[in-house]
mmCIF file with all atom_site columns, C-alpha atoms in Angstrom:
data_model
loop_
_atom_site.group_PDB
_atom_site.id
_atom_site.type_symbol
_atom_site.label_atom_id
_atom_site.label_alt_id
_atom_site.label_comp_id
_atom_site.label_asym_id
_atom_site.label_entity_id
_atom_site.label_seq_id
_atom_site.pdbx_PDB_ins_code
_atom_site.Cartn_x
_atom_site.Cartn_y
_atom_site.Cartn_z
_atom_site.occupancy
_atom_site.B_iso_or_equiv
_atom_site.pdbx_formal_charge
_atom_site.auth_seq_id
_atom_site.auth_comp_id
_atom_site.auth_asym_id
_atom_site.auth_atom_id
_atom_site.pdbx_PDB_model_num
ATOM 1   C CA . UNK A 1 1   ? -95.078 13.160 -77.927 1.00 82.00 ? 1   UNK A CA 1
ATOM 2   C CA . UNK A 1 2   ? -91.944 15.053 -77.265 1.00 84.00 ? 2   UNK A CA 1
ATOM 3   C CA . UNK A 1 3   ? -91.897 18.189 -74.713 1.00 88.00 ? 3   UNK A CA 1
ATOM 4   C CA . UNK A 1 4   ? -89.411 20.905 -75.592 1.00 87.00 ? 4   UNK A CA 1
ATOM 5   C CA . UNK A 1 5   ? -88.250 23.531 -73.495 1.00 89.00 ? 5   UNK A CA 1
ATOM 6   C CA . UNK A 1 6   ? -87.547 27.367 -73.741 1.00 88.00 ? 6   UNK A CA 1
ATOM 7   C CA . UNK A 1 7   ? -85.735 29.284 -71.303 1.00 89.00 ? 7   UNK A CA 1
ATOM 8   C CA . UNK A 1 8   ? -84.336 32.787 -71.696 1.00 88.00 ? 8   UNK A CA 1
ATOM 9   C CA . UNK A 1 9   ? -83.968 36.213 -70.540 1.00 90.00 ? 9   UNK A CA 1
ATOM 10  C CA . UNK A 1 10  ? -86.781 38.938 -70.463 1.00 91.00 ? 10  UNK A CA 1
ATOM 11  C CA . UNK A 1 11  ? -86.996 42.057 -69.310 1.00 94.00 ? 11  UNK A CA 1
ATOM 12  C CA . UNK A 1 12  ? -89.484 45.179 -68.493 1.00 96.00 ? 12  UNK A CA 1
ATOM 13  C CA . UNK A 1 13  ? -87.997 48.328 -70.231 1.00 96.00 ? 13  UNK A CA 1
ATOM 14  C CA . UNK A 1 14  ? -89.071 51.750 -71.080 1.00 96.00 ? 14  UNK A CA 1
ATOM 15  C CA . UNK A 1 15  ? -88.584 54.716 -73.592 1.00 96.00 ? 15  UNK A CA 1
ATOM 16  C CA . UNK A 1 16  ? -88.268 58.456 -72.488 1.00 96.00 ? 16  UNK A CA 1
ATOM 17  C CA . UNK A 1 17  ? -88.271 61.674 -74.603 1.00 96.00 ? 17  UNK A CA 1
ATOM 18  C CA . UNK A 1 18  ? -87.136 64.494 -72.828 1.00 95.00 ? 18  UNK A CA 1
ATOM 19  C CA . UNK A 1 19  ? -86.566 68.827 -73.370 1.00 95.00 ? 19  UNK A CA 1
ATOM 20  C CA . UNK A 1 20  ? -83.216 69.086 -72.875 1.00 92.00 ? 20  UNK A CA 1
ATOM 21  C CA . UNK A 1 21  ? -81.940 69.998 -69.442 1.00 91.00 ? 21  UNK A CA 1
ATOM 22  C CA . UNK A 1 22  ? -84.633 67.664 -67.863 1.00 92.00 ? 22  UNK A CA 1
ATOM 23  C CA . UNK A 1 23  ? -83.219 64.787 -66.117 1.00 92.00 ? 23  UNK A CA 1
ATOM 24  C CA . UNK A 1 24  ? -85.855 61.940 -64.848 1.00 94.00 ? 24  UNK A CA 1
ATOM 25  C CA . UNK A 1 25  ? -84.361 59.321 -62.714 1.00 93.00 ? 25  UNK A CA 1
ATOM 26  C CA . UNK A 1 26  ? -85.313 55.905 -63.557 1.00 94.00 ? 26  UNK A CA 1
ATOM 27  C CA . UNK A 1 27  ? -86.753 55.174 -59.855 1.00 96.00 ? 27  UNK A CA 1
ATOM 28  C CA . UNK A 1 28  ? -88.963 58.256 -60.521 1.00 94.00 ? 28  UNK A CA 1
ATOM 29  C CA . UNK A 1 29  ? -90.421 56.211 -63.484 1.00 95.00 ? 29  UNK A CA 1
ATOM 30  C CA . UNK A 1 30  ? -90.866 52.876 -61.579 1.00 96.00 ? 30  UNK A CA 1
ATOM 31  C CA . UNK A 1 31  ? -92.608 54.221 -58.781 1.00 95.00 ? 31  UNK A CA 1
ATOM 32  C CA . UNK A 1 32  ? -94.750 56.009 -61.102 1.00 93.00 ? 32  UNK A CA 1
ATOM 33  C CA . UNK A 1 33  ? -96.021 53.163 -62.915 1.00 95.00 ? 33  UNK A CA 1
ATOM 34  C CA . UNK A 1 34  ? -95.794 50.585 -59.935 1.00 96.00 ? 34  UNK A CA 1
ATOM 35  C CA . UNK A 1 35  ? -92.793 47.930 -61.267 1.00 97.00 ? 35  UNK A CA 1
ATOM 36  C CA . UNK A 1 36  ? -89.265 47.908 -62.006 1.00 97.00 ? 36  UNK A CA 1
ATOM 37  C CA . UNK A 1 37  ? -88.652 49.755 -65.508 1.00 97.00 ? 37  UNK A CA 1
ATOM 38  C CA . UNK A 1 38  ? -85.337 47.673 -65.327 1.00 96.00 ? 38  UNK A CA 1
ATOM 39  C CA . UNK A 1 39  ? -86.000 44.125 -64.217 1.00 96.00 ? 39  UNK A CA 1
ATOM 40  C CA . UNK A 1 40  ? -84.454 41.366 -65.610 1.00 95.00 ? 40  UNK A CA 1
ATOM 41  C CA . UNK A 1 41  ? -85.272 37.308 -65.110 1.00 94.00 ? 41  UNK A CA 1
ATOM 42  C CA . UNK A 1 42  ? -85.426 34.417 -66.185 1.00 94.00 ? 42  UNK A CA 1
ATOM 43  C CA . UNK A 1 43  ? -88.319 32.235 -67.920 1.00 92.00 ? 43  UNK A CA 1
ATOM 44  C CA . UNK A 1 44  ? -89.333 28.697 -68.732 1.00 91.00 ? 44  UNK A CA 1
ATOM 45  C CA . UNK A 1 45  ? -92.209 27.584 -70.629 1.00 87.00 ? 45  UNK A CA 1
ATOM 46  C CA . UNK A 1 46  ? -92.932 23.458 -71.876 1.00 88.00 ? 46  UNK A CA 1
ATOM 47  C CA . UNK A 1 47  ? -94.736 23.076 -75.135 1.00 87.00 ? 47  UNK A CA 1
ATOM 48  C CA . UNK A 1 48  ? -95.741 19.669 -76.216 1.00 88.00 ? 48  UNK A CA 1
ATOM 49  C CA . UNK A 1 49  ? -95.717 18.423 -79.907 1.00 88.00 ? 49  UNK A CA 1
ATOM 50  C CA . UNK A 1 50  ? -96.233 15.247 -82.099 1.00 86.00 ? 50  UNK A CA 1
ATOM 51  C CA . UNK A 1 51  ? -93.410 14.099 -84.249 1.00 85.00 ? 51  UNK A CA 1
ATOM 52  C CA . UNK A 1 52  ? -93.402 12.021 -87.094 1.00 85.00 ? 52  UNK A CA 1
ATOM 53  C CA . UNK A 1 53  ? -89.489 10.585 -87.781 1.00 87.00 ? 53  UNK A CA 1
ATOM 54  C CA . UNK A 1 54  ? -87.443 13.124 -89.375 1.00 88.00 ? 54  UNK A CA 1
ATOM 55  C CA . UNK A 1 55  ? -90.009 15.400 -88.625 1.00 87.00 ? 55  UNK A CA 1
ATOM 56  C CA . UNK A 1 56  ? -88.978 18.971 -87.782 1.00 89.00 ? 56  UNK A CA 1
ATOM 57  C CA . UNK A 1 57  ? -90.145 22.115 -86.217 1.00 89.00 ? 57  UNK A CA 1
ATOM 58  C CA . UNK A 1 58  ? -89.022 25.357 -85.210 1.00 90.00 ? 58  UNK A CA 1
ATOM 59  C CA . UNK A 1 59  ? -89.953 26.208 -81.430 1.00 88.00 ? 59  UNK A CA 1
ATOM 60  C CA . UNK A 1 60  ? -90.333 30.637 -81.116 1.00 89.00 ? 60  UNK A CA 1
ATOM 61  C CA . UNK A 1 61  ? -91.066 32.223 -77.802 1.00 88.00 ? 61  UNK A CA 1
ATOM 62  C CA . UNK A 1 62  ? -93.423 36.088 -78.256 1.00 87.00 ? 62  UNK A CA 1
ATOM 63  C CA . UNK A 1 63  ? -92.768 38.310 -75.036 1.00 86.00 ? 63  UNK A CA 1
ATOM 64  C CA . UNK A 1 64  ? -96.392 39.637 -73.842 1.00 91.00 ? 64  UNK A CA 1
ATOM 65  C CA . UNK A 1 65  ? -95.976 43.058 -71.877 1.00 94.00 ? 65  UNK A CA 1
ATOM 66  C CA . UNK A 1 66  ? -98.547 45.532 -70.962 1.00 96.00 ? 66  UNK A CA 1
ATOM 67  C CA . UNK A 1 67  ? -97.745 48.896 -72.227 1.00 96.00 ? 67  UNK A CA 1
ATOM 68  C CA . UNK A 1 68  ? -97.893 52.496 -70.198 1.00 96.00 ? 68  UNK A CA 1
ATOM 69  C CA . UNK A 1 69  ? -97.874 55.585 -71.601 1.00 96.00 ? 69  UNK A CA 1
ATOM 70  C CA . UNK A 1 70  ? -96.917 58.553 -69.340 1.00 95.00 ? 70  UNK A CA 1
ATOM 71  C CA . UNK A 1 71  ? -95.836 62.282 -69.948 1.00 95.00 ? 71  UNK A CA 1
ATOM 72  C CA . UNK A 1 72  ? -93.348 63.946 -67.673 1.00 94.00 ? 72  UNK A CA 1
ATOM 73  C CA . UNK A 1 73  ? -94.666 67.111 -66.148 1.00 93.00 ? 73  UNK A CA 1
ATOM 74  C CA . UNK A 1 74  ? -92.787 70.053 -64.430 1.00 91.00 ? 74  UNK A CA 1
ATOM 75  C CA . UNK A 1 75  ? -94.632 71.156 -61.651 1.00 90.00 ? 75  UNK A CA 1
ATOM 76  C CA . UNK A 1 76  ? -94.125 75.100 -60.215 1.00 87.00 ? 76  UNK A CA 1
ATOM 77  C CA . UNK A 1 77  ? -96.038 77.572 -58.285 1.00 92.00 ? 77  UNK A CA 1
ATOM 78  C CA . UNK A 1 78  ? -97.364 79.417 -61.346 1.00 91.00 ? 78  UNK A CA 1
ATOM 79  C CA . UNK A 1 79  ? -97.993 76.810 -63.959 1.00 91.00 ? 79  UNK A CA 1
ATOM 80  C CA . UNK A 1 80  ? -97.569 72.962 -64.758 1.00 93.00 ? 80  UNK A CA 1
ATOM 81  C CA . UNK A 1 81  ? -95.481 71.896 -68.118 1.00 93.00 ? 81  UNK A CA 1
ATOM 82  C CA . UNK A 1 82  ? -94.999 68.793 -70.082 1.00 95.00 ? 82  UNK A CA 1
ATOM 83  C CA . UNK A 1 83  ? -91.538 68.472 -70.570 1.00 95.00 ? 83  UNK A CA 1
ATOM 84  C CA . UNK A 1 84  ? -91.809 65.078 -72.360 1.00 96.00 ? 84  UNK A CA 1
ATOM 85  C CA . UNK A 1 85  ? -93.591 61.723 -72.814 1.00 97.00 ? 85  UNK A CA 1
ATOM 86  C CA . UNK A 1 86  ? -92.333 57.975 -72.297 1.00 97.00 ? 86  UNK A CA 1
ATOM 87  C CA . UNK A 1 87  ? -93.851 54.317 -72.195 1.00 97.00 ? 87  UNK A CA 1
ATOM 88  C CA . UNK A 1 88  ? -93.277 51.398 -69.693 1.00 97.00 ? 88  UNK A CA 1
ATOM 89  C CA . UNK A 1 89  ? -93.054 47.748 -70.778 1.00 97.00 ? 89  UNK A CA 1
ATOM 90  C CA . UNK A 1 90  ? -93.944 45.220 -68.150 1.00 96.00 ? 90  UNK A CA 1
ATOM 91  C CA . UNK A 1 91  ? -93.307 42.043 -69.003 1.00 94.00 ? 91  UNK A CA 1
ATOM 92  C CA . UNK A 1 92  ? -95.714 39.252 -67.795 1.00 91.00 ? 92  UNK A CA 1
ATOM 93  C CA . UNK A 1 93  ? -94.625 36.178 -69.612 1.00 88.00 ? 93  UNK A CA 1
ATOM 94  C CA . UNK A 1 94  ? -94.462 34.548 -73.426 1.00 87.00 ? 94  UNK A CA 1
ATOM 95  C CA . UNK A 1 95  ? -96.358 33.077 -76.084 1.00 87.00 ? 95  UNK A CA 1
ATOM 96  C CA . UNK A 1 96  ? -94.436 29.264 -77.478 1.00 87.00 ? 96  UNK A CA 1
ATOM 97  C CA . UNK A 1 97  ? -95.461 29.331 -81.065 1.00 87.00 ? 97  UNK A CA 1
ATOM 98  C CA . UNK A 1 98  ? -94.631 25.689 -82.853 1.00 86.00 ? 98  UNK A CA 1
ATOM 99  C CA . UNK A 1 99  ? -94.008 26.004 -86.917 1.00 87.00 ? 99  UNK A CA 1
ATOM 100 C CA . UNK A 1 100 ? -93.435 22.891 -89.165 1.00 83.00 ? 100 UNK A CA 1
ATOM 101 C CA . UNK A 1 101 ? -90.176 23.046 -90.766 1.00 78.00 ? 101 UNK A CA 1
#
């Protein structure tokens, strides 16, 4: 049984489609949907497998992430508008996938 180990980078991110002349600050959108839109860090995950000699395989790592979809209103006295849409991608971790070679 040999363990091998991925490490790497992942990040929450987001999309935004905006009329022009709107600006949306990218606090605005992580308060909105509760996390950071912009975090960045660091993962680890040990998957075990059984080798035969000369035996090889091809260790991937799948992000998981929870999607939100929001639209970006405009709020005034005399009437709300949708000014655009965007999602939120928070990342929560990955999937190791093992493939013979």
């Amino acid at each position: 049984m040999k363990t091998i180990t991925l490490s790497g980078t992942v990040s929450n991110s987001h999309s935004l489609s905006v009329d022009a002349g709107i600006d949306v600050e990218i606090a605005s959108i992580s308060a909105a949907v509760g996390f950071n839109v912009e975090r960045s860090w660091t993962m680890t995950d040990s998957t075990q497998v059984e080798l035969e000699p000369d035996q090889r395989v091809t260790v991937v790592a799948f992000p998981y992430w929870d999607v939100y979809s929001f639209d970006v209103m405009q709020f005034s006295i005399f009437r709300d508008k949708k000014v655009g849409y965007g999602n939120a991608m928070e990342t929560f971790g990955f999937c190791t996938v093992v493939y013979d070679d």
